[in-house]
PDB file of C-alpha atoms in Angstrom:
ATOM      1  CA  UNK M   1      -8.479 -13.644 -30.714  1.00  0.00           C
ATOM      2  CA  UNK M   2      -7.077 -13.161 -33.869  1.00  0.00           C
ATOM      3  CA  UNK M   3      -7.071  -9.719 -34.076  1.00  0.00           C
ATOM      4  CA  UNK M   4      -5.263  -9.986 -30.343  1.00  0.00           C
ATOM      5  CA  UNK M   5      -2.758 -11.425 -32.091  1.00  0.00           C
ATOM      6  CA  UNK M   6      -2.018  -9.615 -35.339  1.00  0.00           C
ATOM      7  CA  UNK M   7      -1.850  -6.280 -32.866  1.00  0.00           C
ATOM      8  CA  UNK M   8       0.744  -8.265 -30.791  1.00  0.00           C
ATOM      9  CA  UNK M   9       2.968  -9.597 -33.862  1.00  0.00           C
ATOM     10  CA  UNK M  10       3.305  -6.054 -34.759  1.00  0.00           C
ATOM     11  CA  UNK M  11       3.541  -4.259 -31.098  1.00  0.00           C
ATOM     12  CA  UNK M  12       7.681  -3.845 -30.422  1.00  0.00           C
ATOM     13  CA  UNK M  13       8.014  -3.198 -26.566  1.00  0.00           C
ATOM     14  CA  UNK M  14      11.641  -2.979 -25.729  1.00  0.00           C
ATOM     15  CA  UNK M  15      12.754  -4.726 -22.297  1.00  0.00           C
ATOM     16  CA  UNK M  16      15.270  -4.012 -19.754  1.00  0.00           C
ATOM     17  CA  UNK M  17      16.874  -6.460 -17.659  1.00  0.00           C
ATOM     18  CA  UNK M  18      17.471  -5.995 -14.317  1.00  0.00           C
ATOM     19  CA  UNK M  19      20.631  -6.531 -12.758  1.00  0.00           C
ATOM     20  CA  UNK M  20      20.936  -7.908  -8.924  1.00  0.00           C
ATOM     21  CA  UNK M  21      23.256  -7.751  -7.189  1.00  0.00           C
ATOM     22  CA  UNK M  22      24.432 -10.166  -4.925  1.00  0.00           C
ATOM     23  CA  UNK M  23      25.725 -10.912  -1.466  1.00  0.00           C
ATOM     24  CA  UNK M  24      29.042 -12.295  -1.506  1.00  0.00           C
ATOM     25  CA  UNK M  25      28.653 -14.182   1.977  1.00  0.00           C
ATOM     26  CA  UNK M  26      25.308 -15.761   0.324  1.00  0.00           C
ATOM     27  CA  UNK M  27      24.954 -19.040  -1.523  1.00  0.00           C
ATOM     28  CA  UNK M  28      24.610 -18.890  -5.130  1.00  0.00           C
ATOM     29  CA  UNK M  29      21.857 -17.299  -6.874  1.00  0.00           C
ATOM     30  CA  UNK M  30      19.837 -16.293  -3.639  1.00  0.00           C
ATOM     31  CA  UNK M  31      18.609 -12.923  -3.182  1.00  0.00           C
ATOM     32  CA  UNK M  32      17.622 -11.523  -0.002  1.00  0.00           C
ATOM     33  CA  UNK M  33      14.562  -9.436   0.222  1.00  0.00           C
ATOM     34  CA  UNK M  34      14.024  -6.377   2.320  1.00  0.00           C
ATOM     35  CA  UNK M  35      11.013  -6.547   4.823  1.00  0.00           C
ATOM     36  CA  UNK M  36       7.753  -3.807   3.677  1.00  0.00           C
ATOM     37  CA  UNK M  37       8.337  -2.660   7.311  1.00  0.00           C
ATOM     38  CA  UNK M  38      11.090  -0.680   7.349  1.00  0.00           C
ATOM     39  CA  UNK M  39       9.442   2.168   6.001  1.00  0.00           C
ATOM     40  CA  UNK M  40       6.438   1.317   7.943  1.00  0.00           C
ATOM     41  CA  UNK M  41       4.566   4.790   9.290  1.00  0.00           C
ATOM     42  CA  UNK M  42       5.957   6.179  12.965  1.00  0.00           C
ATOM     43  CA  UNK M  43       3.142   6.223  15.827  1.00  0.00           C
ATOM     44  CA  UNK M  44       3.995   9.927  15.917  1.00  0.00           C
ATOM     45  CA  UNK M  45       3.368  10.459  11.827  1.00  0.00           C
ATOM     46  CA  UNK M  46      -0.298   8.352  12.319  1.00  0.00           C
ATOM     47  CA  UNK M  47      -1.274  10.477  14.889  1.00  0.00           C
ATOM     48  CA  UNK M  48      -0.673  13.941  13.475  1.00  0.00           C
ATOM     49  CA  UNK M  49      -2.472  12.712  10.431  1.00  0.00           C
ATOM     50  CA  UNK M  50      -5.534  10.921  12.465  1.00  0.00           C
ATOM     51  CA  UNK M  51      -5.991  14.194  14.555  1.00  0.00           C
ATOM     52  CA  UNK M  52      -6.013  16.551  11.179  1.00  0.00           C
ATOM     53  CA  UNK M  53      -8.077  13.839   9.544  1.00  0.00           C
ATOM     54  CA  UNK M  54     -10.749  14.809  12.414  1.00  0.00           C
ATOM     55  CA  UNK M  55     -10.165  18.379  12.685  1.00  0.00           C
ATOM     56  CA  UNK M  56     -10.712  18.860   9.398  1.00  0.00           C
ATOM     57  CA  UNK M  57     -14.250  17.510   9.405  1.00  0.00           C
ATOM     58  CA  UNK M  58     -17.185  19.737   9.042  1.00  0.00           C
ATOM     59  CA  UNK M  59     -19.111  19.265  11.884  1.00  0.00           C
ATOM     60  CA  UNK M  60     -15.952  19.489  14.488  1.00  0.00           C
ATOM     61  CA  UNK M  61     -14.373  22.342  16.214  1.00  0.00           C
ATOM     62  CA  UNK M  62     -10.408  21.696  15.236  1.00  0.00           C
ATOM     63  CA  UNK M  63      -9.908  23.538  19.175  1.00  0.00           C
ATOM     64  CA  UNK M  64     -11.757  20.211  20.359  1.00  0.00           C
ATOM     65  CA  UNK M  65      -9.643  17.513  18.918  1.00  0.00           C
ATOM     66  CA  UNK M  66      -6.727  16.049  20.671  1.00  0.00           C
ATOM     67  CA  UNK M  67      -5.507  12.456  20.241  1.00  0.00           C
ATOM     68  CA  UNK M  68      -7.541  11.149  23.159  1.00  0.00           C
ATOM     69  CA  UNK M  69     -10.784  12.376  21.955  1.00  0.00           C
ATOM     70  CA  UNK M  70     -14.050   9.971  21.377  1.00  0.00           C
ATOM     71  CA  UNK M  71     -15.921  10.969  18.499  1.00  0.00           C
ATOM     72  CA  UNK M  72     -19.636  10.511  19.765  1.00  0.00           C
ATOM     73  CA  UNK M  73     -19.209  11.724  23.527  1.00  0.00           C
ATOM     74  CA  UNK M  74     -16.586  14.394  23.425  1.00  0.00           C
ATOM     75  CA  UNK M  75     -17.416  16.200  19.887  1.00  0.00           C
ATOM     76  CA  UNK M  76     -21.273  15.210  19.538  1.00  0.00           C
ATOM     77  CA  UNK M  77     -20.625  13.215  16.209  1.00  0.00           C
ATOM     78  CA  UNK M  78     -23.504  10.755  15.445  1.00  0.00           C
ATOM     79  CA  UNK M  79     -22.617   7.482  14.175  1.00  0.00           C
ATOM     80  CA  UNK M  80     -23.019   8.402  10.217  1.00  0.00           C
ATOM     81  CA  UNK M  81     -19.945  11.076  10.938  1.00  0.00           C
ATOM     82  CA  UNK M  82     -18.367   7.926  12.606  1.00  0.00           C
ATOM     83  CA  UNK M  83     -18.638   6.278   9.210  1.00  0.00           C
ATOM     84  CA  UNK M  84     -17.304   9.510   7.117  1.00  0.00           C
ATOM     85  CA  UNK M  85     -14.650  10.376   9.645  1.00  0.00           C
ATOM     86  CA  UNK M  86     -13.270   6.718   9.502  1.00  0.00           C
ATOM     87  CA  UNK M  87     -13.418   6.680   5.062  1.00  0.00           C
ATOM     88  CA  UNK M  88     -11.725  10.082   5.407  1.00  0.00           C
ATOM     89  CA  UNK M  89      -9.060   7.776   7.342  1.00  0.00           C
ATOM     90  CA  UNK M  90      -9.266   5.097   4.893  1.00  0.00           C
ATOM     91  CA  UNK M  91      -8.696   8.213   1.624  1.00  0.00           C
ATOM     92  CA  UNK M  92      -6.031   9.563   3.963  1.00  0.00           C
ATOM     93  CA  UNK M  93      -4.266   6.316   4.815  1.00  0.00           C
ATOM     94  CA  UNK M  94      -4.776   5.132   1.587  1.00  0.00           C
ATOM     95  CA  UNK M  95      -6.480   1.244   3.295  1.00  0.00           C
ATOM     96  CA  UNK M  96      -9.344  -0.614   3.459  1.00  0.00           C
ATOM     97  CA  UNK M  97     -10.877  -0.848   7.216  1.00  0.00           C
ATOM     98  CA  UNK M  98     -13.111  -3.863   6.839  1.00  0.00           C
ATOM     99  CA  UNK M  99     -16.771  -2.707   8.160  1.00  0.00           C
ATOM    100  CA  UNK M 100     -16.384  -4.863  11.341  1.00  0.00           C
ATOM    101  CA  UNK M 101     -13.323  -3.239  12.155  1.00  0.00           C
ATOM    102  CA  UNK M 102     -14.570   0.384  11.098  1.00  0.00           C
ATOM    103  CA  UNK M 103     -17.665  -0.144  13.646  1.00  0.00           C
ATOM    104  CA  UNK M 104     -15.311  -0.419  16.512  1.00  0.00           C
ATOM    105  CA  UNK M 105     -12.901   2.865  15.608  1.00  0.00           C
ATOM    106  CA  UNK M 106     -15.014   5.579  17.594  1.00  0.00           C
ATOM    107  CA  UNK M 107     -11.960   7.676  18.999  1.00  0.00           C
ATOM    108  CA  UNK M 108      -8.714   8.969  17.504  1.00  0.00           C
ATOM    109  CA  UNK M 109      -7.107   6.395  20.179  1.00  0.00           C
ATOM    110  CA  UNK M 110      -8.668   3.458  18.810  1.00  0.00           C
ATOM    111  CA  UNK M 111      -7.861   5.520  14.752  1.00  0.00           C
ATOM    112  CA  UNK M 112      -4.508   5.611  16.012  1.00  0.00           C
ATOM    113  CA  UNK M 113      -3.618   2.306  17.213  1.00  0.00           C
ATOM    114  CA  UNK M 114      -5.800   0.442  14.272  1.00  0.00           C
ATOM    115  CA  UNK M 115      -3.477   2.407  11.750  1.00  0.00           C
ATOM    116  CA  UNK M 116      -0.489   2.150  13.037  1.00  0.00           C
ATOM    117  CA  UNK M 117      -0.709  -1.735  13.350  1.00  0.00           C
ATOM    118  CA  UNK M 118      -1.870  -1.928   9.963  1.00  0.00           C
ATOM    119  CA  UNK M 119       0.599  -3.435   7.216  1.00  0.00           C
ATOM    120  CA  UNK M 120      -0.589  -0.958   4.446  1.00  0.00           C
ATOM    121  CA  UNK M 121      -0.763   2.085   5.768  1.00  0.00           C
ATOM    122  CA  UNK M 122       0.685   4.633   3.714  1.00  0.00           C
TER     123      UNK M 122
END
């Protein structure tokens, strides 16, 4: 602890301030904050990146793949390739699909929607 300290007496970090600004129209000293969704992924932007997600996976043929596809009865995937198609989603997406939720994605429909509704997607 001490030694935390005598490093931190002599540690300069310099600090900026950050200037708000301010509605007019607004009572004083509020700030307004802007809403994560408005740059919130299009339906249309999950879905091109879902169905290359999947046609980039070893064991499918890309010519296969469409948006309405189900991953154990149309391509032949067992439920292991389930599991690495749907972390490939998480990497991609850059989320965590809790396993209970994972379990129940077996098409790029159900990829789709799951993504699209999610808050974090990226």
């Amino acid at each position: 602890m001490a030694l935390r300290a005598a490093v931190l007496h002599h540690i300069r970090v310099p600090v900026q301030t950050l200037r708000l600004k301010t509605n007019p129209c607004a009572p004083s000293g509020s700030i307004r904050s802007m809403s994560s969704h408005d740059d919130h992924l299009t339906k249309e932007e999950v879905l091109d990146r879902v169905v290359s997600v999947v046609k980039s996976f070893p064991k499918v043929d890309p010519s296969r793949v469409t948006p309405e596809v189900h991953f154990q009865k149309d391509l032949g995937l067992d439920s292991l390739d389930n599991v690495e198609i749907v972390m490939a989603l998480e990497e991609e997406f850059k989320l965590e699909i809790p396993d209970k939720e994972a379990d129940k994605i077996d098409s790029c429909n159900l990829a789709i929607e799951y993504i699209h509704n999610h808050p974090l997607a990226s």
